PDB file of C-alpha atoms in Angstrom:
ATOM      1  CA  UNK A 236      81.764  75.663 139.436  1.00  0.00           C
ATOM      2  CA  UNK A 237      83.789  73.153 137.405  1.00  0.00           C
ATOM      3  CA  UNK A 238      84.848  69.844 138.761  1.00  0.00           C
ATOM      4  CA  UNK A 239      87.678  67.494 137.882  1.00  0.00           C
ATOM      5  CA  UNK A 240      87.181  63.783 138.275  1.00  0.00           C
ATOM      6  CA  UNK A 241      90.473  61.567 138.156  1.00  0.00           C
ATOM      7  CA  UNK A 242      90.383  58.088 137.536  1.00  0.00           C
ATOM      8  CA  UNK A 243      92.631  55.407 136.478  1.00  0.00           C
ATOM      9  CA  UNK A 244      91.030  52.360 134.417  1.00  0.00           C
ATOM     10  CA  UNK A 245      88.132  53.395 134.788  1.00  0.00           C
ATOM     11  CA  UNK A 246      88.025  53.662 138.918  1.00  0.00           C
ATOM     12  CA  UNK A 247      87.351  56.743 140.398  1.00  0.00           C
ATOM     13  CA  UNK A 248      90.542  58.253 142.684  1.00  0.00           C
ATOM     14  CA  UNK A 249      89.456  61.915 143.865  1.00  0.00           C
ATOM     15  CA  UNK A 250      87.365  64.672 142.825  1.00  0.00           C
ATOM     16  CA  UNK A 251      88.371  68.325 142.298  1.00  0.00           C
ATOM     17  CA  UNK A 252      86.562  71.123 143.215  1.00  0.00           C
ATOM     18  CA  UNK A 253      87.471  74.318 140.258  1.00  0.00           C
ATOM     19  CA  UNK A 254      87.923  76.869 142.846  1.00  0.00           C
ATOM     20  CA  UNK A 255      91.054  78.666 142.104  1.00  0.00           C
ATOM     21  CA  UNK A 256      92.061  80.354 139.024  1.00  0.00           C
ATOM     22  CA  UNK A 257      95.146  78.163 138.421  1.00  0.00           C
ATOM     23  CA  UNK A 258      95.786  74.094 139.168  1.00  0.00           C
ATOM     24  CA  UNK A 259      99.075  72.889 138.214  1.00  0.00           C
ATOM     25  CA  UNK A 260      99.288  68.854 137.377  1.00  0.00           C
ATOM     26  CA  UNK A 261     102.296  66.929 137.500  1.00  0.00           C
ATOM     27  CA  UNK A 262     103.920  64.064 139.424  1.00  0.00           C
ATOM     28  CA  UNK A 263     105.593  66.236 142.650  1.00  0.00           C
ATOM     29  CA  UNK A 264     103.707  66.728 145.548  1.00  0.00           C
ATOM     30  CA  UNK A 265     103.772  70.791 145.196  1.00  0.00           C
ATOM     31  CA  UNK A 266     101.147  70.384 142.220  1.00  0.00           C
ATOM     32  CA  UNK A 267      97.479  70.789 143.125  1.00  0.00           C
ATOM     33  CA  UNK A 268      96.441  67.595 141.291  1.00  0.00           C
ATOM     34  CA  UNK A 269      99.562  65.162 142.185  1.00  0.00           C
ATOM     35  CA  UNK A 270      99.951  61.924 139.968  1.00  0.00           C
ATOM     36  CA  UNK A 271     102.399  59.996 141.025  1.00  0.00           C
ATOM     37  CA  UNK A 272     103.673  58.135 138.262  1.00  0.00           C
ATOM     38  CA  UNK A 273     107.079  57.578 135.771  1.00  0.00           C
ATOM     39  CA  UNK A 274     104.954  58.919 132.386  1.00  0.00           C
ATOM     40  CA  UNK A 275     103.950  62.213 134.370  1.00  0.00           C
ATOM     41  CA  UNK A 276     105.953  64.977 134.021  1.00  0.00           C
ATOM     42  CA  UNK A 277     107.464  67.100 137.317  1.00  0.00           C
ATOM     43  CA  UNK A 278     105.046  69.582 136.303  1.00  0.00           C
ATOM     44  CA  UNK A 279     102.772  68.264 133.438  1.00  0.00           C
ATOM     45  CA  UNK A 280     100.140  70.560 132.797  1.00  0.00           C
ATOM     46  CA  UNK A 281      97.962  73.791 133.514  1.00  0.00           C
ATOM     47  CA  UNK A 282      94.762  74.732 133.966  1.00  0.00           C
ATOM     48  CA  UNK A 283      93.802  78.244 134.377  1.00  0.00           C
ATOM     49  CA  UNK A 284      90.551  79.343 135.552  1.00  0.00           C
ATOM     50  CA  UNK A 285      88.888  82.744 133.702  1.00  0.00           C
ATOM     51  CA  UNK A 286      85.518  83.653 135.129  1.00  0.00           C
ATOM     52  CA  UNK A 287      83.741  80.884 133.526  1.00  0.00           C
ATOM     53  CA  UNK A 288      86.155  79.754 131.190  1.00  0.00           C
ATOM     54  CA  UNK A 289      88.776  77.062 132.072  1.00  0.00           C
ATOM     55  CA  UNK A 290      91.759  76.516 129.631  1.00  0.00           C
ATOM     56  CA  UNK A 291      94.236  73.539 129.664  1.00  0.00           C
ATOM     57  CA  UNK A 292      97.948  73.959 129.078  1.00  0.00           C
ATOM     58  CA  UNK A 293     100.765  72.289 128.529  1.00  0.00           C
ATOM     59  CA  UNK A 294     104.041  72.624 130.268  1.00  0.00           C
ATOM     60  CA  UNK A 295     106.374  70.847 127.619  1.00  0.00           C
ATOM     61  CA  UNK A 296     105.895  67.475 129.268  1.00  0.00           C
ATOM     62  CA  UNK A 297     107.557  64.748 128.098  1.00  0.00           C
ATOM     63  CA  UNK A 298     104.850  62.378 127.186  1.00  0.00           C
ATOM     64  CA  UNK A 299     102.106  65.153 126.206  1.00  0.00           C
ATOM     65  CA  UNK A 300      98.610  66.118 127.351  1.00  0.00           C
ATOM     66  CA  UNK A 301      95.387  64.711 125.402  1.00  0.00           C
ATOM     67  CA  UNK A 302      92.360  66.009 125.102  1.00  0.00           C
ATOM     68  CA  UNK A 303      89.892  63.431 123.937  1.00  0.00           C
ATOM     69  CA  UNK A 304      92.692  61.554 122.530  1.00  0.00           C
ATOM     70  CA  UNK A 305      94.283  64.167 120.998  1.00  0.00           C
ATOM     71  CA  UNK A 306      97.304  65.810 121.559  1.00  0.00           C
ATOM     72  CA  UNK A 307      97.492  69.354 122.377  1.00  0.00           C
ATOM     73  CA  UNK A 308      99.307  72.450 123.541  1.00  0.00           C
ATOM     74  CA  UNK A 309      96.742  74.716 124.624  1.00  0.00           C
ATOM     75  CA  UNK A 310      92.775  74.005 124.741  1.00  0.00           C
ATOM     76  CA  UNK A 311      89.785  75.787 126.040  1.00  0.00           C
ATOM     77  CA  UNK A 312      88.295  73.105 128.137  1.00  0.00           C
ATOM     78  CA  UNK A 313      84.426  72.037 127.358  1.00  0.00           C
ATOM     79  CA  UNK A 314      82.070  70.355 129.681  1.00  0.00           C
ATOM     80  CA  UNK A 315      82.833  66.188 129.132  1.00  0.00           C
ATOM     81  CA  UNK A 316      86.431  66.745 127.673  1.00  0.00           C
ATOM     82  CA  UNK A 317      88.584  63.842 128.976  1.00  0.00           C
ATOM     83  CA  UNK A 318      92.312  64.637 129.408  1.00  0.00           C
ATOM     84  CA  UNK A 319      94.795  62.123 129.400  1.00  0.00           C
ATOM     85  CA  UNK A 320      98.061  62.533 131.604  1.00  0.00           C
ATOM     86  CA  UNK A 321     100.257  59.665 131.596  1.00  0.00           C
ATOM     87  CA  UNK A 322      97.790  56.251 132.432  1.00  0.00           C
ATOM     88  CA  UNK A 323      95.059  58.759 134.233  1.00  0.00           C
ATOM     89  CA  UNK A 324      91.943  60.146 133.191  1.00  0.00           C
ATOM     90  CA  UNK A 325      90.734  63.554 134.106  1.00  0.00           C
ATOM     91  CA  UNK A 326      86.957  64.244 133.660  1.00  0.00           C
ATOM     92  CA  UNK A 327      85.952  67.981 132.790  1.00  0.00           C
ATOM     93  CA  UNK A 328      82.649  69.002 134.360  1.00  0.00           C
ATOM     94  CA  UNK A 329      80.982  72.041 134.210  1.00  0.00           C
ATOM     95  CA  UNK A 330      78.074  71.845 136.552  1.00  0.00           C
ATOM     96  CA  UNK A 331      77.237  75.783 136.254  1.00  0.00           C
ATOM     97  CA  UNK A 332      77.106  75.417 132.715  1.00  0.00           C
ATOM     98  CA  UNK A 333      76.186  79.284 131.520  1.00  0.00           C
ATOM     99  CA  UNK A 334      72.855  80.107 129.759  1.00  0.00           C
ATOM    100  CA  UNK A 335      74.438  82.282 126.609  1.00  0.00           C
ATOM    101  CA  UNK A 336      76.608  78.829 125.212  1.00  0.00           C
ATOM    102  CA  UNK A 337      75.784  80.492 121.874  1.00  0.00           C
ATOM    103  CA  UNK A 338      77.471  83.864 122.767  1.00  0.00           C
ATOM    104  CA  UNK A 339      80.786  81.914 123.755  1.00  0.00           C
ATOM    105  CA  UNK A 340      81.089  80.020 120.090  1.00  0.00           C
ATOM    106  CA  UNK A 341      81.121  83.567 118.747  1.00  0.00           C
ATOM    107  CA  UNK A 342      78.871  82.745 116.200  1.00  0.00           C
ATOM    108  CA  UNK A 343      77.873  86.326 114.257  1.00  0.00           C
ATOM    109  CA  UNK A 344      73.576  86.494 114.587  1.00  0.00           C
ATOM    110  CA  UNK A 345      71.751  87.788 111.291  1.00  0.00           C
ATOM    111  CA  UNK A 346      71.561  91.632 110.586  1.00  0.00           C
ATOM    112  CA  UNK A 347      68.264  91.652 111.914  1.00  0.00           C
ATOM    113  CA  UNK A 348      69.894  92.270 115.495  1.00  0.00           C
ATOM    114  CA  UNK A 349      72.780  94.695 115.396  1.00  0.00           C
ATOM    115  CA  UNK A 350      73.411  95.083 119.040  1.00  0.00           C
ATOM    116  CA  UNK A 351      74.188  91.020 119.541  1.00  0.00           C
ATOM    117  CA  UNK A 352      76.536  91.221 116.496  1.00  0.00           C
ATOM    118  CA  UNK A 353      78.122  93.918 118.025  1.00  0.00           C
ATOM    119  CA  UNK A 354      78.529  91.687 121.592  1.00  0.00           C
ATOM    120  CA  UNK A 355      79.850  88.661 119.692  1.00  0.00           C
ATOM    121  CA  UNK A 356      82.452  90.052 117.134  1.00  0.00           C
ATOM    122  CA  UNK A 357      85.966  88.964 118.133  1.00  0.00           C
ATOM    123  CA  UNK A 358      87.831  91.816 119.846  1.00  0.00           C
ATOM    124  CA  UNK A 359      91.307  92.337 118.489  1.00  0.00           C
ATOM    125  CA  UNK A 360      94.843  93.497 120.860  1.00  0.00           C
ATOM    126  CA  UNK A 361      98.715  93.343 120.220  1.00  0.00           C
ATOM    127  CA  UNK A 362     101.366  93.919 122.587  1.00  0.00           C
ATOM    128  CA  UNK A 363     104.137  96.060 121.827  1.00  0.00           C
ATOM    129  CA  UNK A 364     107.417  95.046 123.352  1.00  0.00           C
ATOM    130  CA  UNK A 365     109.005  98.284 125.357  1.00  0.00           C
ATOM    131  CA  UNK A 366     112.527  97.155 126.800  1.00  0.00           C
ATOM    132  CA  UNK A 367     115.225  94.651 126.230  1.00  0.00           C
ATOM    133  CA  UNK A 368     116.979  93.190 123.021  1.00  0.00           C
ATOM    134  CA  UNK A 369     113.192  92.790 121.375  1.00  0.00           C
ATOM    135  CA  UNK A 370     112.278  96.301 122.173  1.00  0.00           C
ATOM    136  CA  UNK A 371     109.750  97.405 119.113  1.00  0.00           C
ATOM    137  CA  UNK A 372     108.476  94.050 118.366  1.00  0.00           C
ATOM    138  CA  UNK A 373     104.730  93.551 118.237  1.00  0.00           C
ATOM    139  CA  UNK A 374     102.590  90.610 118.952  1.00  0.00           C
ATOM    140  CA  UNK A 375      98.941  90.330 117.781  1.00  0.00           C
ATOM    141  CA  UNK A 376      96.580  88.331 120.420  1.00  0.00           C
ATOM    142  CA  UNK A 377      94.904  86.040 118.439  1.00  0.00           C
ATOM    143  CA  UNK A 378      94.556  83.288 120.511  1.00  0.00           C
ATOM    144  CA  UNK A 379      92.392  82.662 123.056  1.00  0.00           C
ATOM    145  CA  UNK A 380      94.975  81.913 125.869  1.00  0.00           C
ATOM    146  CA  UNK A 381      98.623  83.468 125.124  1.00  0.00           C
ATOM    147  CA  UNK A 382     101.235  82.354 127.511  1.00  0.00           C
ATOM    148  CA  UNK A 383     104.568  84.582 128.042  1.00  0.00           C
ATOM    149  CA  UNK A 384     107.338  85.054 129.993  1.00  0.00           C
ATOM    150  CA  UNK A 385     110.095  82.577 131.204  1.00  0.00           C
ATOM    151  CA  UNK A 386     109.455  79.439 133.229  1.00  0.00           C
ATOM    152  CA  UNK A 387     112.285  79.998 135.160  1.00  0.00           C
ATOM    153  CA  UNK A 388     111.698  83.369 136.324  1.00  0.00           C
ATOM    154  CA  UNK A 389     107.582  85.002 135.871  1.00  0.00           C
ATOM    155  CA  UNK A 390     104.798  83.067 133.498  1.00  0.00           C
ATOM    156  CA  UNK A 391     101.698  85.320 133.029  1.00  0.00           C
ATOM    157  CA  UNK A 392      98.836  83.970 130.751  1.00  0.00           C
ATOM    158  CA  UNK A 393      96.222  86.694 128.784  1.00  0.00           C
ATOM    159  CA  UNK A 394      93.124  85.055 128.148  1.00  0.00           C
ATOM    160  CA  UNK A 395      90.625  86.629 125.253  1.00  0.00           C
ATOM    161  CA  UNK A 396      86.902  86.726 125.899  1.00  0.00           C
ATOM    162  CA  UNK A 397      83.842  88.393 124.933  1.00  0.00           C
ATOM    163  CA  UNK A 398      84.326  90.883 127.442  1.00  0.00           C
ATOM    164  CA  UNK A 399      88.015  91.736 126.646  1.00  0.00           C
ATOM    165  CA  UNK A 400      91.632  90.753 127.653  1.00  0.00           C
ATOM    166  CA  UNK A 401      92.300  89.294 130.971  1.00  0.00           C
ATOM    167  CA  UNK A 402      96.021  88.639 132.618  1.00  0.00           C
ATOM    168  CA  UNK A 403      96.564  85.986 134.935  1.00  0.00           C
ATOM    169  CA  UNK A 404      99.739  84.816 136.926  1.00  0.00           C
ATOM    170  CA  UNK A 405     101.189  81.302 136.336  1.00  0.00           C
ATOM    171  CA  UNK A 406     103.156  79.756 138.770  1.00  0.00           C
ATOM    172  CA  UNK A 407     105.050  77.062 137.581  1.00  0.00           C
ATOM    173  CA  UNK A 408     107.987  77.466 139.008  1.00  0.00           C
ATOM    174  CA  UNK A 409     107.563  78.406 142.815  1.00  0.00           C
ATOM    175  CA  UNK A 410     108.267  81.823 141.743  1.00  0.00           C
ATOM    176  CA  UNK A 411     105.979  83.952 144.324  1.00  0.00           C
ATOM    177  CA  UNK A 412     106.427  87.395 142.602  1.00  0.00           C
ATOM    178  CA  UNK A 413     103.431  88.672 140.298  1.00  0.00           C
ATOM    179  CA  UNK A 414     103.975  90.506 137.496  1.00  0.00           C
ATOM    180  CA  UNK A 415     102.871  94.326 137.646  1.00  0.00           C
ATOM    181  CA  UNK A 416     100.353  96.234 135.503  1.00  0.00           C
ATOM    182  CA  UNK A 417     100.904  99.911 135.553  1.00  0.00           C
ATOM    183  CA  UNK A 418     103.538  99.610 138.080  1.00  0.00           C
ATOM    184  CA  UNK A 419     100.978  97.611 140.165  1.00  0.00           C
ATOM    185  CA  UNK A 420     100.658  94.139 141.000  1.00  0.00           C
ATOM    186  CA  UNK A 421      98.228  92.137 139.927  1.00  0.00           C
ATOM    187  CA  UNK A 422      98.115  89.454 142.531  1.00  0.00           C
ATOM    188  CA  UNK A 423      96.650  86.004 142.589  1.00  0.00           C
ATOM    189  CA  UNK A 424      93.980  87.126 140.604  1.00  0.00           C
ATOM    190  CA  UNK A 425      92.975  87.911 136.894  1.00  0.00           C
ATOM    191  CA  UNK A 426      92.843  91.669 135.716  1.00  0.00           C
ATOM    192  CA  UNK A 427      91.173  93.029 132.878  1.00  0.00           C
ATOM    193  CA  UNK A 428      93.879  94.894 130.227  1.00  0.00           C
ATOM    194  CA  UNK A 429      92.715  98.206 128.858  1.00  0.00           C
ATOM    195  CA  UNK A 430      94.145 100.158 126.205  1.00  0.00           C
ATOM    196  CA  UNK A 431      98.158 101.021 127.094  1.00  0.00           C
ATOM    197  CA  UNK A 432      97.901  99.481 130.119  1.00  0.00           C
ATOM    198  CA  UNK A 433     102.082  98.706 130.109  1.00  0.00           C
ATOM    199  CA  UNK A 434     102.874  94.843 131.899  1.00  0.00           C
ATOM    200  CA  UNK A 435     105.837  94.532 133.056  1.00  0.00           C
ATOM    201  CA  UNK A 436     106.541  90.536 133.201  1.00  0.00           C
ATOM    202  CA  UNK A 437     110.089  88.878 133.560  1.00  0.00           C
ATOM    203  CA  UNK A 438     112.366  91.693 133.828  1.00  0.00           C
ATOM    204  CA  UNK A 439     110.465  93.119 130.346  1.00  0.00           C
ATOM    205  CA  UNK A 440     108.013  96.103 129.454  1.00  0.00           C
ATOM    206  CA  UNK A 441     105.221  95.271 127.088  1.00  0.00           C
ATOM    207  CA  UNK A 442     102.248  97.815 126.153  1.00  0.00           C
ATOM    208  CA  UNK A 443      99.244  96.383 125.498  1.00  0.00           C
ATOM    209  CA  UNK A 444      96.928  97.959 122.724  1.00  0.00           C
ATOM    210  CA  UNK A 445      93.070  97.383 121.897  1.00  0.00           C
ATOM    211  CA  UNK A 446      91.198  97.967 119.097  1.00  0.00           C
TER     212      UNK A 446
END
């Protein structure tokens, strides 16, 4: 399990247990890591929890998000990445670091083993838009964490991996309803997409498509 250390100068002001699949960061006392101060944003930042993968987010604060003093948007999180937020420090530690590290840099092996190759090629997935005024559109998943939806209404998050596509709900704005898979919920946590499985996310259809 991962653990968050905040500190400020270089003090030590609480520890954070990685437990849940989402922590929200930000200066009002509804986030799950609260940081009470004028350069944090309301709700600052994200970090969603896949399995053992942990990815840092953005919310279009005003003052940014650093990662190891650089700036950034989205970022799959590494054991000893320090993220910035406002004056505060937040220490990444993964103390269940897993055994395969080589298997998540998707690095291709040599010929000589075909069936590791096979385990470590990039999978590829778009999503097909199915309703509204963008109806026909397609979006390739090339990232490894793809946020969508509306902050206002549903934000849903598909994570790539080695194993496939994963959908997650994001709650960023007290909104309590998931989005649905198949006509089905997916609750609080992450399911695996399979091939024209259709989400429905924010009052929009979208088909999701693996090859």
């Amino acid at each position: 399990m991962a653990r968050l250390l905040l500190s400020l100068d270089g003090q030590l002001l609480a520890e954070y247990n990685m437990s849940k699949e989402r922590y929200t960061i930000g200066r009002l006392p509804e986030n799950d890591i609260r940081i009470d101060q004028p350069a944090v944003s309301a709700h600052h930042a994200l970090i969603i929890n896949i399995l053992n993968d942990s990815y840092l987010e953005d919310l279009n604060s005003t003052n940014g998000t650093y990662v190891n003093d650089k700036a950034i948007k989205k970022h799959a999180l590494q054991n000893g990445d320090v993220i910035t937020v406002g004056q505060h420090q937040l220490h990444f530690v993964d103390v269940d670091l897993p055994q395969d590290e080589f298997e998540k840099t998707l690095i291709i092996p040599p010929p000589s083993h075909p069936r590791e190759k096979l385990r470590a090629a990039p999978r590829q997935a778009r999503l097909q838009v199915l309703s509204g005024a963008m109806a026909g559109r397609e979006m390739e998943l090339v990232k490894t964490l793809t946020t969508l939806g509306r902050p206002d209404s549903q934000v849903a998050a598909i994570t790539r991996r080695a194993e496939g596509f994963f959908i997650v709900h994001v709650d960023t704005s007290g909104e309590s309803q998931y989005p649905l898979v198949n006509g089905i919920s997916i609750g609080s946590q992450a399911r695996k997409l399979v091939n024209n499985d259709v989400i429905e996310l924010a009052g929009v259809k979208l088909a999701f498509f693996e090859s």
